[in-house]
Amino acid sequence: MSKFINEKTAKLTPYVPGEQPQDKKYVKLNTNESPFPPSAFAVKFATEESLRSELYPDPEYNSLVSVAAEKFGLKKENLLFTNGSDEALNYAFAAYCSGRKAVFADITYGFYRVFADLYSSETKIIPLSEDFSVVPEDYFNAGGTVFIANPNAPTGKVLSIKEILSVVGSNPENVVVIDEAYIDFGGESVLPYVNDYENLIVVRTFSKSRSLAGARVGFAAANEKLIADLKTVKYSTNPYNMSRISAAMAVGALIDEDYFTANCKKVIENRAFTTEELKKIGFTVLDSKANFVFAKKDGLSGNAVYEGLKERGVLVRYFDKPRINDYVRITIGSKDDCVALISAAKSVVKESL
Ligand code: PMP
């Protein structure tokens, strides 16, 4: 840290991305990426678009927004595309948390805490229940901007549309942000409801179910007024917030519905396989509707499982945090990845006996 940094920035604890070790090739199940390559359409459009890279992109990304509006049954004014969904969350924190409380769970996506600190937002932290469920009633009249990941991360547990809308409806004075990064793997989306509520923002990503983590594409969906708020932040920070190549890839990913559906189905099947096999060797596995599972093995710490798997060439994510340090989060990969994980997990368990 230099002597020039300001006091506030110096005190921040930044987000720590999942590791990307270069020492050898791992079965990489630690950052919830898709195991499948981008759609062939996405690759074709990216190649074509790259030839126009001397030009700035359309800052409104009209082509992409039109395709997305049609796909999701929304108006163009309901959508704002962003550089990954982290950027959509950043805009929401900037617009609604500076000077207001941010309300979120004790165990959820780690970036909420980082953004809250960045914008000097006070926080109201709501513990998950004993079984790691988000309890909707705990968020009624929350007294600040609410952020709920649904399915939640890293637990994978999901709330129903009815439960989510009960939170939105009971917070007329607060914006409620529903982060649906993992919704395509078995949850029910509240995207169709954005025009029914004054205060609902849905955040989505193309990093998981649409195989574009490397392209950095996400979006916020909400009524026109909320989108206008978020655009104020965008045009005050980075008007051309996505590259034209990424925007073109996003169009390709959106139109290739069959590929998307088939990949989600495979992840769901592989999740069932992984859950069952882990249970057979004594793991407790939470019921997940995401592209990962959260699992623990009695008698082994989360760190021991993480280290044991890493030694055997399989990377998973371990969080050294109260309540969850017995667990590891395991991304659902291809069938081969899942088979490799199970074989490594068997070996770790055997060694511990
Ligand atoms: N929300 C949640 C709950 C996540 O787990 C992630 C992935 N780290 C994100 C948002 C951000 O994803 P991205 O910026 O790649 O769209």
mmCIF file of C-alpha atoms and ligand atoms in Angstrom:
data_model
loop_
_atom_site.group_PDB
_atom_site.id
_atom_site.type_symbol
_atom_site.label_atom_id
_atom_site.label_comp_id
_atom_site.label_asym_id
_atom_site.label_seq_id
_atom_site.Cartn_x
_atom_site.Cartn_y
_atom_site.Cartn_z
ATOM 1 C CA MET A 1 0.000 0.000 0.000
ATOM 2 C CA SER A 2 1.389 3.418 -0.881
ATOM 3 C CA LYS A 3 1.478 6.503 1.298
ATOM 4 C CA PHE A 4 -0.935 8.183 -1.155
ATOM 5 C CA ILE A 5 -3.959 5.973 -0.559
ATOM 6 C CA ASN A 6 -6.837 7.623 1.265
ATOM 7 C CA GLU A 7 -7.827 6.378 4.679
ATOM 8 C CA LYS A 8 -11.167 4.952 3.613
ATOM 9 C CA THR A 9 -9.763 2.912 0.726
ATOM 10 C CA ALA A 10 -6.895 1.684 2.869
ATOM 11 C CA LYS A 11 -9.390 0.171 5.299
ATOM 12 C CA LEU A 12 -11.305 -1.845 2.684
ATOM 13 C CA THR A 13 -11.152 -5.624 2.692
ATOM 14 C CA PRO A 14 -11.497 -6.465 -1.007
ATOM 15 C CA TYR A 15 -13.306 -9.468 -2.449
ATOM 16 C CA VAL A 16 -11.079 -12.515 -2.876
ATOM 17 C CA PRO A 17 -11.776 -14.318 -6.172
ATOM 18 C CA GLY A 18 -11.447 -18.105 -6.327
ATOM 19 C CA GLU A 19 -7.838 -19.172 -6.802
ATOM 20 C CA GLN A 20 -6.444 -19.963 -10.259
ATOM 21 C CA PRO A 21 -3.223 -21.860 -9.479
ATOM 22 C CA GLN A 22 -0.859 -22.286 -12.422
ATOM 23 C CA ASP A 23 1.370 -25.034 -10.966
ATOM 24 C CA LYS A 24 -0.528 -27.893 -12.611
ATOM 25 C CA LYS A 25 -3.794 -28.675 -14.341
ATOM 26 C CA TYR A 26 -6.634 -29.065 -11.836
ATOM 27 C CA VAL A 27 -10.193 -30.267 -12.154
ATOM 28 C CA LYS A 28 -11.448 -26.766 -11.455
ATOM 29 C CA LEU A 29 -14.605 -26.860 -9.360
ATOM 30 C CA ASN A 30 -14.053 -23.717 -7.300
ATOM 31 C CA THR A 31 -15.621 -20.757 -9.137
ATOM 32 C CA ASN A 32 -18.991 -21.998 -10.403
ATOM 33 C CA GLU A 33 -18.117 -21.600 -14.061
ATOM 34 C CA SER A 34 -19.797 -23.655 -16.736
ATOM 35 C CA PRO A 35 -17.899 -26.773 -17.822
ATOM 36 C CA PHE A 36 -19.202 -26.239 -21.356
ATOM 37 C CA PRO A 37 -17.706 -23.882 -23.973
ATOM 38 C CA PRO A 38 -19.634 -20.829 -25.191
ATOM 39 C CA SER A 39 -22.308 -21.357 -27.824
ATOM 40 C CA ALA A 40 -20.960 -21.589 -31.399
ATOM 41 C CA PHE A 41 -23.130 -18.553 -32.214
ATOM 42 C CA ALA A 42 -21.421 -16.569 -29.469
ATOM 43 C CA VAL A 43 -17.997 -17.461 -30.872
ATOM 44 C CA LYS A 44 -19.027 -16.599 -34.453
ATOM 45 C CA PHE A 45 -20.524 -13.244 -33.469
ATOM 46 C CA ALA A 46 -17.464 -12.404 -31.348
ATOM 47 C CA THR A 47 -15.153 -13.058 -34.277
ATOM 48 C CA GLU A 48 -17.214 -10.850 -36.581
ATOM 49 C CA GLU A 49 -17.579 -8.094 -34.005
ATOM 50 C CA SER A 50 -13.871 -8.055 -33.193
ATOM 51 C CA LEU A 51 -13.280 -6.657 -36.705
ATOM 52 C CA ARG A 52 -15.094 -3.491 -35.625
ATOM 53 C CA SER A 53 -13.095 -2.988 -32.452
ATOM 54 C CA GLU A 54 -11.739 0.376 -33.594
ATOM 55 C CA LEU A 55 -15.210 1.730 -32.778
ATOM 56 C CA TYR A 56 -16.762 2.233 -29.367
ATOM 57 C CA PRO A 57 -19.742 -0.004 -28.716
ATOM 58 C CA ASP A 58 -23.298 1.360 -28.682
ATOM 59 C CA PRO A 59 -23.471 2.468 -25.021
ATOM 60 C CA GLU A 60 -27.114 1.355 -24.871
ATOM 61 C CA TYR A 61 -26.311 -2.059 -26.428
ATOM 62 C CA ASN A 62 -29.580 -1.811 -28.354
ATOM 63 C CA SER A 63 -29.190 -5.033 -30.368
ATOM 64 C CA LEU A 64 -28.525 -7.105 -27.272
ATOM 65 C CA VAL A 65 -31.227 -5.388 -25.246
ATOM 66 C CA SER A 66 -33.803 -6.039 -28.010
ATOM 67 C CA VAL A 67 -32.977 -9.737 -28.161
ATOM 68 C CA ALA A 68 -33.051 -10.017 -24.356
ATOM 69 C CA ALA A 69 -36.311 -8.062 -24.005
ATOM 70 C CA GLU A 70 -37.976 -10.386 -26.489
ATOM 71 C CA LYS A 71 -36.561 -13.496 -24.821
ATOM 72 C CA PHE A 72 -37.646 -12.490 -21.324
ATOM 73 C CA GLY A 73 -40.961 -10.882 -22.281
ATOM 74 C CA LEU A 74 -39.888 -7.427 -21.055
ATOM 75 C CA LYS A 75 -39.585 -3.934 -22.514
ATOM 76 C CA LYS A 76 -36.201 -2.617 -23.565
ATOM 77 C CA GLU A 77 -36.535 0.027 -20.842
ATOM 78 C CA ASN A 78 -36.583 -2.762 -18.265
ATOM 79 C CA LEU A 79 -33.003 -3.829 -18.963
ATOM 80 C CA LEU A 80 -29.490 -2.627 -18.307
ATOM 81 C CA PHE A 81 -26.559 -4.798 -19.391
ATOM 82 C CA THR A 82 -23.397 -4.778 -17.316
ATOM 83 C CA ASN A 83 -19.826 -6.018 -17.182
ATOM 84 C CA GLY A 84 -20.698 -9.164 -15.270
ATOM 85 C CA SER A 85 -23.492 -9.072 -12.723
ATOM 86 C CA ASP A 86 -20.992 -7.783 -10.156
ATOM 87 C CA GLU A 87 -21.246 -4.478 -11.975
ATOM 88 C CA ALA A 88 -25.060 -4.493 -11.753
ATOM 89 C CA LEU A 89 -24.723 -5.108 -8.004
ATOM 90 C CA ASN A 90 -22.149 -2.331 -7.785
ATOM 91 C CA TYR A 91 -24.584 0.086 -9.448
ATOM 92 C CA ALA A 92 -27.363 -0.943 -7.065
ATOM 93 C CA PHE A 93 -25.166 -0.409 -4.020
ATOM 94 C CA ALA A 94 -24.030 2.969 -5.386
ATOM 95 C CA ALA A 95 -27.590 4.079 -6.132
ATOM 96 C CA TYR A 96 -29.403 2.744 -3.073
ATOM 97 C CA CYS A 97 -26.918 2.113 -0.259
ATOM 98 C CA SER A 98 -24.740 5.181 -0.004
ATOM 99 C CA GLY A 99 -26.282 6.797 3.065
ATOM 100 C CA ARG A 100 -28.775 3.925 3.498
ATOM 101 C CA LYS A 101 -28.522 0.554 5.141
ATOM 102 C CA ALA A 102 -27.750 -2.575 3.140
ATOM 103 C CA VAL A 103 -29.620 -5.629 4.408
ATOM 104 C CA PHE A 104 -28.378 -9.140 3.636
ATOM 105 C CA ALA A 105 -27.773 -12.568 5.151
ATOM 106 C CA ASP A 106 -24.809 -13.556 7.310
ATOM 107 C CA ILE A 107 -24.035 -16.324 4.850
ATOM 108 C CA THR A 108 -24.414 -15.161 1.253
ATOM 109 C CA TYR A 109 -22.432 -13.812 -1.674
ATOM 110 C CA GLY A 110 -19.300 -12.236 -0.180
ATOM 111 C CA PHE A 111 -19.337 -9.238 -2.488
ATOM 112 C CA TYR A 112 -22.358 -7.674 -0.752
ATOM 113 C CA ARG A 113 -20.203 -6.943 2.287
ATOM 114 C CA VAL A 114 -17.428 -5.532 0.091
ATOM 115 C CA PHE A 115 -19.782 -3.179 -1.772
ATOM 116 C CA ALA A 116 -21.413 -2.084 1.485
ATOM 117 C CA ASP A 117 -17.988 -1.098 2.821
ATOM 118 C CA LEU A 118 -17.030 0.583 -0.452
ATOM 119 C CA TYR A 119 -20.081 2.847 -0.225
ATOM 120 C CA SER A 120 -19.753 3.301 3.564
ATOM 121 C CA SER A 121 -23.160 1.764 3.943
ATOM 122 C CA GLU A 122 -24.363 0.633 7.332
ATOM 123 C CA THR A 123 -25.443 -2.983 7.290
ATOM 124 C CA LYS A 124 -28.162 -5.053 8.857
ATOM 125 C CA ILE A 125 -27.005 -8.649 8.758
ATOM 126 C CA ILE A 126 -29.731 -11.280 9.041
ATOM 127 C CA PRO A 127 -28.621 -14.762 10.115
ATOM 128 C CA LEU A 128 -29.818 -17.688 8.042
ATOM 129 C CA SER A 129 -31.868 -20.174 10.052
ATOM 130 C CA GLU A 130 -30.208 -23.177 11.687
ATOM 131 C CA ASP A 131 -30.623 -25.220 8.483
ATOM 132 C CA PHE A 132 -29.180 -22.388 6.341
ATOM 133 C CA SER A 133 -32.550 -21.202 4.984
ATOM 134 C CA VAL A 134 -33.328 -17.592 4.168
ATOM 135 C CA VAL A 135 -36.415 -16.806 6.278
ATOM 136 C CA PRO A 136 -38.547 -14.375 4.202
ATOM 137 C CA GLU A 137 -40.276 -12.804 7.225
ATOM 138 C CA ASP A 138 -36.890 -11.694 8.570
ATOM 139 C CA TYR A 139 -36.687 -9.284 5.634
ATOM 140 C CA PHE A 140 -40.142 -7.712 5.972
ATOM 141 C CA ASN A 141 -39.907 -3.914 6.450
ATOM 142 C CA ALA A 142 -36.168 -4.363 6.385
ATOM 143 C CA GLY A 143 -35.211 -0.733 6.981
ATOM 144 C CA GLY A 144 -32.716 -0.635 4.113
ATOM 145 C CA THR A 145 -31.950 -1.945 0.643
ATOM 146 C CA VAL A 146 -32.335 -5.715 0.616
ATOM 147 C CA PHE A 147 -30.008 -8.076 -1.251
ATOM 148 C CA ILE A 148 -31.019 -11.729 -1.517
ATOM 149 C CA ALA A 149 -29.208 -14.272 -3.671
ATOM 150 C CA ASN A 150 -31.763 -16.794 -4.904
ATOM 151 C CA PRO A 151 -30.609 -19.543 -4.970
ATOM 152 C CA ASN A 152 -28.342 -18.447 -2.174
ATOM 153 C CA ALA A 153 -24.584 -18.851 -2.399
ATOM 154 C CA PRO A 154 -22.759 -20.812 -1.130
ATOM 155 C CA THR A 155 -25.644 -22.911 0.208
ATOM 156 C CA GLY A 156 -27.582 -23.478 -3.043
ATOM 157 C CA LYS A 157 -30.884 -23.251 -1.168
ATOM 158 C CA VAL A 158 -33.800 -21.579 -2.899
ATOM 159 C CA LEU A 159 -36.934 -19.558 -2.085
ATOM 160 C CA SER A 160 -40.170 -19.806 -4.085
ATOM 161 C CA ILE A 161 -41.603 -16.954 -6.166
ATOM 162 C CA LYS A 162 -44.263 -16.482 -3.500
ATOM 163 C CA GLU A 163 -41.661 -16.149 -0.753
ATOM 164 C CA ILE A 164 -39.533 -13.696 -2.741
ATOM 165 C CA LEU A 165 -42.556 -11.576 -3.653
ATOM 166 C CA SER A 166 -43.638 -11.540 -0.004
ATOM 167 C CA VAL A 167 -40.330 -9.790 0.786
ATOM 168 C CA VAL A 168 -40.714 -7.376 -2.134
ATOM 169 C CA GLY A 169 -44.326 -6.571 -1.208
ATOM 170 C CA SER A 170 -43.513 -5.961 2.441
ATOM 171 C CA ASN A 171 -40.810 -3.401 1.647
ATOM 172 C CA PRO A 172 -42.609 -0.536 -0.101
ATOM 173 C CA GLU A 173 -39.977 1.900 1.153
ATOM 174 C CA ASN A 174 -36.954 -0.196 0.226
ATOM 175 C CA VAL A 175 -35.473 -1.491 -2.995
ATOM 176 C CA VAL A 176 -35.193 -5.286 -3.004
ATOM 177 C CA VAL A 177 -32.448 -6.738 -5.185
ATOM 178 C CA ILE A 178 -32.832 -10.402 -6.081
ATOM 179 C CA ASP A 179 -29.556 -11.824 -7.351
ATOM 180 C CA GLU A 180 -30.525 -14.710 -9.627
ATOM 181 C CA ALA A 181 -27.019 -15.725 -10.681
ATOM 182 C CA TYR A 182 -27.928 -19.420 -10.289
ATOM 183 C CA ILE A 183 -31.638 -19.380 -11.125
ATOM 184 C CA ASP A 184 -31.380 -21.438 -14.331
ATOM 185 C CA PHE A 185 -30.432 -24.598 -12.452
ATOM 186 C CA GLY A 186 -33.802 -25.291 -10.874
ATOM 187 C CA GLY A 187 -35.114 -22.144 -9.174
ATOM 188 C CA GLU A 188 -38.127 -20.046 -10.161
ATOM 189 C CA SER A 189 -37.372 -16.547 -11.427
ATOM 190 C CA VAL A 190 -39.172 -13.348 -10.442
ATOM 191 C CA LEU A 191 -38.036 -11.664 -13.660
ATOM 192 C CA PRO A 192 -41.621 -11.582 -15.053
ATOM 193 C CA TYR A 193 -42.717 -9.463 -12.070
ATOM 194 C CA VAL A 194 -40.401 -6.474 -12.470
ATOM 195 C CA ASN A 195 -43.162 -4.244 -13.863
ATOM 196 C CA ASP A 196 -45.562 -5.173 -11.058
ATOM 197 C CA TYR A 197 -43.409 -3.678 -8.302
ATOM 198 C CA GLU A 198 -41.951 -0.241 -7.770
ATOM 199 C CA ASN A 199 -39.031 -1.645 -5.783
ATOM 200 C CA LEU A 200 -37.881 -4.921 -7.398
ATOM 201 C CA ILE A 201 -34.539 -5.318 -9.177
ATOM 202 C CA VAL A 202 -33.522 -8.706 -10.562
ATOM 203 C CA VAL A 203 -29.842 -9.249 -11.299
ATOM 204 C CA ARG A 204 -28.729 -11.985 -13.690
ATOM 205 C CA THR A 205 -25.435 -13.248 -15.051
ATOM 206 C CA PHE A 206 -24.261 -14.999 -18.230
ATOM 207 C CA SER A 207 -21.275 -16.398 -16.320
ATOM 208 C CA LYS A 208 -22.873 -19.655 -15.194
ATOM 209 C CA SER A 209 -25.668 -21.128 -17.330
ATOM 210 C CA ARG A 210 -24.612 -19.317 -20.522
ATOM 211 C CA SER A 211 -20.872 -20.172 -20.403
ATOM 212 C CA LEU A 212 -19.625 -16.576 -20.632
ATOM 213 C CA ALA A 213 -17.752 -16.016 -17.343
ATOM 214 C CA GLY A 214 -14.736 -14.829 -19.330
ATOM 215 C CA ALA A 215 -16.758 -12.372 -21.420
ATOM 216 C CA ARG A 216 -18.194 -10.616 -18.326
ATOM 217 C CA VAL A 217 -21.868 -10.186 -19.066
ATOM 218 C CA GLY A 218 -24.731 -9.607 -16.660
ATOM 219 C CA PHE A 219 -27.812 -7.461 -16.455
ATOM 220 C CA ALA A 220 -30.282 -5.780 -14.165
ATOM 221 C CA ALA A 221 -34.019 -5.979 -14.867
ATOM 222 C CA ALA A 222 -36.491 -3.624 -13.211
ATOM 223 C CA ASN A 223 -39.122 -1.018 -13.934
ATOM 224 C CA GLU A 224 -38.056 1.953 -16.054
ATOM 225 C CA LYS A 225 -37.485 4.301 -13.120
ATOM 226 C CA LEU A 226 -35.134 1.944 -11.298
ATOM 227 C CA ILE A 227 -33.257 1.212 -14.522
ATOM 228 C CA ALA A 228 -32.912 4.972 -15.033
ATOM 229 C CA ASP A 229 -31.364 5.210 -11.522
ATOM 230 C CA LEU A 230 -28.852 2.501 -12.346
ATOM 231 C CA LYS A 231 -28.050 4.147 -15.676
ATOM 232 C CA THR A 232 -27.204 7.315 -13.816
ATOM 233 C CA VAL A 233 -24.451 5.367 -12.081
ATOM 234 C CA LYS A 234 -23.332 3.711 -15.307
ATOM 235 C CA TYR A 235 -23.072 6.996 -17.198
ATOM 236 C CA SER A 236 -21.247 8.512 -14.234
ATOM 237 C CA THR A 237 -18.618 5.808 -14.181
ATOM 238 C CA ASN A 238 -18.202 3.810 -17.395
ATOM 239 C CA PRO A 239 -20.619 4.538 -20.281
ATOM 240 C CA TYR A 240 -19.160 1.804 -22.527
ATOM 241 C CA ASN A 241 -19.281 -0.709 -19.735
ATOM 242 C CA MET A 242 -19.157 -3.861 -21.881
ATOM 243 C CA SER A 243 -16.905 -4.540 -24.846
ATOM 244 C CA ARG A 244 -18.648 -4.892 -28.193
ATOM 245 C CA ILE A 245 -17.225 -8.421 -28.394
ATOM 246 C CA SER A 246 -18.879 -9.400 -25.117
ATOM 247 C CA ALA A 247 -22.186 -7.867 -26.162
ATOM 248 C CA ALA A 248 -22.060 -9.841 -29.421
ATOM 249 C CA MET A 249 -21.290 -13.051 -27.516
ATOM 250 C CA ALA A 250 -24.262 -12.388 -25.253
ATOM 251 C CA VAL A 251 -26.570 -12.188 -28.282
ATOM 252 C CA GLY A 252 -25.196 -15.507 -29.524
ATOM 253 C CA ALA A 253 -25.692 -17.114 -26.114
ATOM 254 C CA LEU A 254 -29.275 -15.833 -25.923
ATOM 255 C CA ILE A 255 -30.408 -17.062 -29.309
ATOM 256 C CA ASP A 256 -28.908 -20.529 -28.819
ATOM 257 C CA GLU A 257 -31.747 -21.684 -26.579
ATOM 258 C CA ASP A 258 -31.302 -25.410 -27.291
ATOM 259 C CA TYR A 259 -27.664 -25.366 -26.245
ATOM 260 C CA PHE A 260 -28.500 -23.412 -23.099
ATOM 261 C CA THR A 261 -31.326 -25.775 -22.125
ATOM 262 C CA ALA A 262 -29.238 -28.891 -22.788
ATOM 263 C CA ASN A 263 -26.341 -27.581 -20.692
ATOM 264 C CA CYS A 264 -28.563 -26.648 -17.746
ATOM 265 C CA LYS A 265 -30.098 -30.133 -17.916
ATOM 266 C CA LYS A 266 -26.654 -31.764 -17.855
ATOM 267 C CA VAL A 267 -25.603 -29.696 -14.830
ATOM 268 C CA ILE A 268 -28.794 -30.684 -13.015
ATOM 269 C CA GLU A 269 -28.178 -34.368 -13.795
ATOM 270 C CA ASN A 270 -24.535 -34.140 -12.729
ATOM 271 C CA ARG A 271 -25.611 -32.384 -9.526
ATOM 272 C CA ALA A 272 -27.923 -35.293 -8.679
ATOM 273 C CA PHE A 273 -25.102 -37.761 -9.384
ATOM 274 C CA THR A 274 -22.576 -35.817 -7.295
ATOM 275 C CA THR A 275 -25.003 -35.375 -4.394
ATOM 276 C CA GLU A 276 -25.862 -39.062 -4.326
ATOM 277 C CA GLU A 277 -22.250 -40.238 -4.564
ATOM 278 C CA LEU A 278 -21.073 -37.828 -1.858
ATOM 279 C CA LYS A 279 -23.853 -39.002 0.440
ATOM 280 C CA LYS A 280 -22.823 -42.632 -0.151
ATOM 281 C CA ILE A 281 -19.388 -41.860 1.321
ATOM 282 C CA GLY A 282 -20.815 -40.084 4.343
ATOM 283 C CA PHE A 283 -21.042 -36.445 3.293
ATOM 284 C CA THR A 284 -23.927 -34.215 4.304
ATOM 285 C CA VAL A 285 -25.010 -32.329 1.186
ATOM 286 C CA LEU A 286 -27.480 -29.441 1.211
ATOM 287 C CA ASP A 287 -30.307 -29.633 -1.303
ATOM 288 C CA SER A 288 -29.000 -27.364 -4.051
ATOM 289 C CA LYS A 289 -30.778 -25.650 -6.925
ATOM 290 C CA ALA A 290 -27.532 -24.086 -8.152
ATOM 291 C CA ASN A 291 -24.561 -25.301 -10.216
ATOM 292 C CA PHE A 292 -22.710 -26.206 -7.038
ATOM 293 C CA VAL A 293 -23.276 -28.211 -3.880
ATOM 294 C CA PHE A 294 -22.371 -27.299 -0.322
ATOM 295 C CA ALA A 295 -21.135 -30.357 1.540
ATOM 296 C CA LYS A 296 -19.394 -31.475 4.711
ATOM 297 C CA LYS A 297 -17.989 -34.686 6.099
ATOM 298 C CA ASP A 298 -18.302 -35.379 9.809
ATOM 299 C CA GLY A 299 -14.875 -35.725 11.383
ATOM 300 C CA LEU A 300 -13.145 -33.657 8.696
ATOM 301 C CA SER A 301 -12.865 -29.878 8.665
ATOM 302 C CA GLY A 302 -13.784 -28.008 5.499
ATOM 303 C CA ASN A 303 -10.155 -27.048 5.167
ATOM 304 C CA ALA A 304 -9.023 -30.687 5.413
ATOM 305 C CA VAL A 305 -11.440 -31.695 2.657
ATOM 306 C CA TYR A 306 -10.319 -28.738 0.529
ATOM 307 C CA GLU A 307 -6.611 -29.529 1.032
ATOM 308 C CA GLY A 308 -7.110 -33.265 0.504
ATOM 309 C CA LEU A 309 -8.955 -32.693 -2.757
ATOM 310 C CA LYS A 310 -6.403 -30.146 -3.934
ATOM 311 C CA GLU A 311 -3.554 -32.610 -3.332
ATOM 312 C CA ARG A 312 -5.471 -34.999 -5.570
ATOM 313 C CA GLY A 313 -5.865 -32.393 -8.315
ATOM 314 C CA VAL A 314 -9.417 -31.225 -7.608
ATOM 315 C CA LEU A 315 -10.017 -27.591 -6.664
ATOM 316 C CA VAL A 316 -13.075 -26.680 -4.597
ATOM 317 C CA ARG A 317 -13.858 -23.598 -2.505
ATOM 318 C CA TYR A 318 -13.488 -23.405 1.244
ATOM 319 C CA PHE A 319 -14.663 -20.420 3.309
ATOM 320 C CA ASP A 320 -12.890 -19.812 6.574
ATOM 321 C CA LYS A 321 -15.965 -18.254 8.171
ATOM 322 C CA PRO A 322 -18.041 -18.994 11.272
ATOM 323 C CA ARG A 323 -20.933 -21.453 10.777
ATOM 324 C CA ILE A 324 -19.632 -22.766 7.452
ATOM 325 C CA ASN A 325 -16.025 -23.743 8.061
ATOM 326 C CA ASP A 326 -16.934 -27.439 8.092
ATOM 327 C CA TYR A 327 -18.183 -27.141 4.516
ATOM 328 C CA VAL A 328 -16.758 -26.948 1.028
ATOM 329 C CA ARG A 329 -18.535 -25.597 -2.031
ATOM 330 C CA ILE A 330 -18.150 -27.822 -5.057
ATOM 331 C CA THR A 331 -19.002 -26.575 -8.549
ATOM 332 C CA ILE A 332 -20.854 -29.071 -10.706
ATOM 333 C CA GLY A 333 -18.690 -29.748 -13.737
ATOM 334 C CA SER A 334 -18.924 -32.198 -16.617
ATOM 335 C CA LYS A 335 -19.671 -35.827 -15.815
ATOM 336 C CA ASP A 336 -15.936 -36.603 -16.033
ATOM 337 C CA ASP A 337 -15.188 -33.773 -13.578
ATOM 338 C CA CYS A 338 -17.793 -35.124 -11.154
ATOM 339 C CA VAL A 339 -16.415 -38.658 -11.426
ATOM 340 C CA ALA A 340 -12.898 -37.315 -10.728
ATOM 341 C CA LEU A 341 -14.215 -35.383 -7.728
ATOM 342 C CA ILE A 342 -15.927 -38.444 -6.253
ATOM 343 C CA SER A 343 -12.858 -40.595 -6.726
ATOM 344 C CA ALA A 344 -10.677 -37.942 -5.007
ATOM 345 C CA ALA A 345 -13.249 -37.525 -2.202
ATOM 346 C CA LYS A 346 -13.264 -41.312 -1.602
ATOM 347 C CA SER A 347 -9.502 -41.236 -1.266
ATOM 348 C CA VAL A 348 -9.607 -38.289 1.157
ATOM 349 C CA VAL A 349 -12.187 -40.052 3.326
ATOM 350 C CA LYS A 350 -10.247 -43.343 3.251
ATOM 351 C CA GLU A 351 -7.048 -41.629 4.336
ATOM 352 C CA SER A 352 -8.846 -40.012 7.268
ATOM 353 C CA LEU A 353 -10.080 -43.342 8.699
HETATM 354 N N1 PMP B 1 -23.917 -13.135 -7.649
HETATM 355 C C1 PMP B 1 -23.574 -14.302 -7.098
HETATM 356 C C2 PMP B 1 -24.468 -14.891 -6.050
HETATM 357 C C3 PMP B 1 -22.408 -14.953 -7.490
HETATM 358 O O1 PMP B 1 -22.038 -16.106 -6.918
HETATM 359 C C4 PMP B 1 -21.602 -14.369 -8.492
HETATM 360 C C5 PMP B 1 -20.343 -15.082 -8.963
HETATM 361 N N2 PMP B 1 -19.183 -14.807 -8.290
HETATM 362 C C6 PMP B 1 -21.983 -13.148 -9.008
HETATM 363 C C7 PMP B 1 -23.163 -12.561 -8.590
HETATM 364 C C8 PMP B 1 -21.145 -12.395 -10.001
HETATM 365 O O2 PMP B 1 -21.038 -13.024 -11.218
HETATM 366 P P1 PMP B 1 -20.530 -12.267 -12.519
HETATM 367 O O3 PMP B 1 -19.944 -10.940 -12.120
HETATM 368 O O4 PMP B 1 -19.546 -13.196 -13.125
HETATM 369 O O5 PMP B 1 -21.737 -12.087 -13.369
#
